[in-house]
Amino acid sequence: MKSILLIGCGHMGSALLKSWKETKKYQLYVVDPIKYKNIKKKYKSDFIKTFKSMSMLPTNINYNFVVLATKPKDLDSALDDLVKIKLKNNTSIISVIAGKKLKVFQNKFKYINNFFRVMPNMPASIGESMNCIVHNNQINKIKINEVKQLFTYSGKTIFFKNENQIDMATAISGSGPGFVFNLIDAMEKAATNLGFKKNEAKILVTQTFRGSINLLLNDNLSAQDLVKMVATKGGTTEAGLKVMDNNKIHSIFIKLVKASYKKAQNQAK
């Protein structure tokens, strides 16, 4: 059984932990100085062992994967502690921290050859993540396939050759769920403003999103084509779309994605 050392178990770390735990194919070692007690209480499993610090980890383990999921500000101290563990040179070091380049980890572990940078998103907790992955050049296909399988348990995977594409994806799929949830919240509030009860509004809006996404995925038409199909001339949808056009909704989304992308780039500095 392969082993995973997960360092940091916030929202993203917890989402990945849940997906890997359910496979029962990995032995998981989780380090989180704040949440280790809650994790131990939540996951009473032989497949998961939790620790307050890396100094408490067993010394006889060959970690196949080290997944860094700390907050960006905590990464330096985490790497300093990780160096003391003396990882094997065949370990795959994986970062899911936004904005942190591969060279940060390569410079710290010069004797290791396998480095991956992954941008998952929150739906990983239900196996519906969008996992964007990039890796260093000096790496064999076996290691690439191992990491691909690891993240396939939490959702879909896509590999990029250019590391800058990870920052770009951070602004789309990484931050995207927040934008989608904000849209849903706005539509629910609009529904209650019309007079629907909160539970009625939630059903109406969430099923509308679910049905629309499934239709898009099961049809050869583009989203733009489907907009035209729904918006019959002189109809109710057209009236609403005119408001969106007048308020330049497409321009707003371009701006918010660019803001997220710029933030991802700045986090690397």
XYZ file of C-alpha atoms in Angstrom:
269
model
C 0.000 0.000 0.000
C 1.413 3.376 -1.033
C 1.655 6.131 1.555
C 0.662 9.806 1.397
C 1.987 12.497 3.711
C -0.528 15.365 3.675
C 0.803 18.574 5.195
C -1.991 21.013 5.944
C -5.637 20.028 6.182
C -7.705 23.131 5.553
C -10.573 23.234 3.087
C -8.600 21.810 0.159
C -6.549 19.360 2.199
C -9.722 18.036 3.817
C -11.428 17.636 0.425
C -8.506 15.600 -0.932
C -8.205 13.592 2.277
C -11.841 12.540 2.000
C -11.437 11.390 -1.608
C -8.277 9.363 -0.852
C -9.632 7.881 2.345
C -12.642 6.423 0.549
C -10.430 4.462 -1.872
C -8.817 2.484 0.975
C -5.759 2.183 -1.272
C -3.441 4.579 0.556
C -2.012 4.879 4.033
C -2.472 8.522 4.971
C -0.347 10.538 7.378
C -1.813 13.969 8.077
C 0.000 16.862 9.740
C -1.943 19.916 10.879
C -0.992 21.818 14.072
C -4.506 23.196 14.570
C -6.945 20.621 13.212
C -5.204 17.344 14.032
C -7.567 16.526 16.932
C -10.690 17.203 14.850
C -9.330 15.100 11.993
C -8.591 12.217 14.347
C -12.110 12.445 15.761
C -13.747 12.676 12.340
C -11.776 9.901 10.650
C -11.533 6.907 12.956
C -9.733 4.792 10.402
C -6.646 2.596 10.310
C -5.836 4.232 6.973
C -5.413 7.686 8.546
C -2.923 8.760 11.198
C -2.839 12.384 12.372
C -0.050 14.430 13.912
C 0.373 17.895 15.393
C 3.803 18.429 13.836
C 6.207 16.748 11.432
C 8.610 16.064 14.285
C 6.071 13.518 15.583
C 5.943 11.502 12.347
C 7.290 7.924 12.380
C 10.828 7.803 11.007
C 10.629 4.433 9.263
C 8.096 5.382 6.559
C 8.914 5.703 2.873
C 6.422 8.346 1.785
C 5.460 7.769 -1.853
C 3.675 11.118 -2.075
C 4.137 14.302 -0.070
C 1.230 16.679 -0.620
C 1.715 20.250 0.560
C -1.618 21.962 1.253
C -0.650 24.666 3.739
C -1.531 28.321 3.509
C 1.031 30.152 1.325
C 2.348 32.077 4.337
C 3.069 28.819 6.214
C 4.945 27.095 3.384
C 8.496 28.171 4.261
C 8.342 26.790 7.790
C 6.666 23.613 6.525
C 9.474 23.053 4.017
C 12.101 23.620 6.706
C 10.457 20.904 8.811
C 10.028 18.605 5.821
C 13.739 18.747 4.975
C 14.524 17.185 8.356
C 12.531 14.053 7.492
C 15.056 13.051 4.799
C 12.674 11.871 2.113
C 13.647 9.160 -0.369
C 14.774 10.344 -3.796
C 11.837 8.521 -5.453
C 9.235 10.486 -3.450
C 6.784 12.581 -5.470
C 6.439 16.068 -3.994
C 3.082 17.628 -4.854
C 1.994 21.187 -4.130
C -1.646 22.289 -4.202
C -0.723 25.770 -2.969
C -1.810 28.571 -5.271
C 0.972 30.615 -6.840
C 3.963 28.622 -5.599
C 6.239 27.635 -8.490
C 7.905 24.251 -8.942
C 11.337 25.811 -8.493
C 10.487 26.600 -4.850
C 10.388 22.863 -4.130
C 13.157 21.873 -6.527
C 15.567 24.274 -4.833
C 14.726 22.808 -1.433
C 15.020 19.131 -2.441
C 17.773 18.953 -5.043
C 18.155 15.175 -4.696
C 14.501 14.467 -5.595
C 13.396 14.220 -9.236
C 9.597 14.177 -9.029
C 7.795 17.485 -8.565
C 4.169 18.275 -9.328
C 2.098 21.392 -8.992
C -1.642 20.752 -8.868
C -4.593 23.117 -8.791
C -7.682 21.189 -7.621
C -10.910 22.820 -6.509
C -13.441 22.376 -3.732
C -15.712 19.820 -5.475
C -12.865 17.359 -4.783
C -14.773 16.522 -1.588
C -17.470 14.814 -3.701
C -15.192 13.460 -6.424
C -16.015 16.280 -8.866
C -12.805 18.306 -8.789
C -11.068 19.873 -11.773
C -7.410 18.988 -11.177
C -4.913 20.938 -13.275
C -1.399 19.466 -13.152
C 2.084 20.423 -14.291
C 5.370 18.638 -13.518
C 9.100 19.099 -13.962
C 10.856 17.756 -17.048
C 13.151 15.154 -15.441
C 10.486 12.657 -14.555
C 9.367 9.234 -15.792
C 5.922 8.210 -17.004
C 5.377 5.834 -14.083
C 5.461 8.737 -11.608
C 3.212 10.816 -13.852
C 0.632 8.023 -14.055
C 0.769 7.479 -10.280
C -0.073 11.121 -9.618
C -2.731 11.136 -12.338
C -4.413 8.159 -10.645
C -4.109 9.813 -7.238
C -6.055 12.859 -8.380
C -8.479 10.965 -10.603
C -10.101 9.734 -7.375
C -11.137 13.321 -6.646
C -12.287 14.285 -10.145
C -11.062 15.033 -13.659
C -7.400 15.729 -14.445
C -5.748 17.798 -17.128
C -1.975 18.150 -17.628
C -0.309 21.348 -18.806
C 3.191 21.786 -20.221
C 3.507 25.459 -19.299
C 3.507 26.228 -15.578
C 1.953 29.636 -16.203
C -1.193 27.783 -17.296
C -1.655 26.671 -13.689
C -1.956 30.314 -12.620
C -4.424 30.807 -15.463
C -6.417 27.747 -14.385
C -6.389 29.018 -10.797
C -8.471 31.959 -11.987
C -10.957 29.691 -13.788
C -11.389 26.328 -12.087
C -9.637 27.138 -8.807
C -11.592 30.299 -8.011
C -14.513 29.330 -10.242
C -16.617 27.538 -7.617
C -16.664 30.754 -5.593
C -17.963 32.668 -8.603
C -20.595 30.001 -9.309
C -21.769 29.896 -5.691
C -22.019 33.681 -5.703
C -24.199 33.543 -8.815
C -26.412 30.908 -7.219
C -26.701 33.020 -4.074
C -27.681 36.046 -6.180
C -30.348 34.053 -8.051
C -31.731 32.604 -4.822
C -32.003 36.098 -3.332
C -33.689 37.280 -6.527
C -36.173 34.405 -6.230
C -37.011 35.210 -2.606
C -37.395 38.860 -3.612
C -40.146 37.737 -5.992
C -41.915 36.003 -3.117
C -40.611 32.419 -3.043
C -39.680 30.798 0.264
C -35.952 30.100 0.814
C -36.285 26.340 0.370
C -38.349 26.837 -2.794
C -35.780 29.277 -4.164
C -32.935 26.842 -3.493
C -34.678 24.002 -5.339
C -35.579 26.226 -8.293
C -32.095 27.672 -8.684
C -29.914 24.623 -7.993
C -31.934 22.379 -10.308
C -31.774 25.057 -12.984
C -27.972 25.095 -12.719
C -27.760 21.290 -12.594
C -30.071 20.792 -15.559
C -28.363 23.487 -17.618
C -24.880 22.030 -17.032
C -26.034 18.512 -17.851
C -27.708 19.733 -21.038
C -24.515 21.512 -22.089
C -22.420 18.395 -21.374
C -24.783 16.117 -23.287
C -25.249 18.322 -26.327
C -22.929 19.201 -29.196
C -24.011 22.825 -29.025
C -21.969 25.549 -27.351
C -23.188 27.588 -24.392
C -23.679 30.514 -26.746
C -25.836 28.359 -29.048
C -27.983 27.264 -26.111
C -28.471 30.868 -25.022
C -29.989 31.592 -28.436
C -32.246 28.533 -28.169
C -33.644 29.554 -24.786
C -34.017 33.237 -25.639
C -36.920 33.342 -28.077
C -37.468 36.743 -29.668
C -39.659 38.972 -27.551
C -39.711 36.459 -24.694
C -38.959 36.548 -20.971
C -35.381 35.247 -21.290
C -34.519 37.880 -23.866
C -35.768 40.564 -21.474
C -33.424 39.321 -18.755
C -30.498 38.894 -21.140
C -30.843 42.510 -22.255
C -30.223 43.561 -18.637
C -27.124 41.351 -18.522
C -25.867 42.834 -21.809
C -26.574 46.403 -20.705
C -24.572 45.770 -17.527
C -21.756 44.169 -19.550
C -21.826 40.836 -17.722
C -19.172 39.361 -20.046
C -16.820 42.255 -19.305
C -17.385 41.772 -15.581
C -16.350 38.125 -15.814
C -13.259 38.988 -17.825
C -12.290 41.486 -15.110
C -12.878 39.111 -12.194
C -10.912 36.307 -13.882
C -8.040 38.706 -14.618
C -8.057 39.845 -10.980
C -7.794 36.239 -9.794
C -5.037 35.507 -12.310
C -3.053 38.569 -11.214
C -3.381 37.497 -7.578
C -2.111 33.995 -8.438
C 0.898 35.533 -10.181
C 1.633 37.851 -7.246
C 1.551 34.942 -4.793
C 4.530 33.460 -6.638
C 6.672 36.517 -5.943
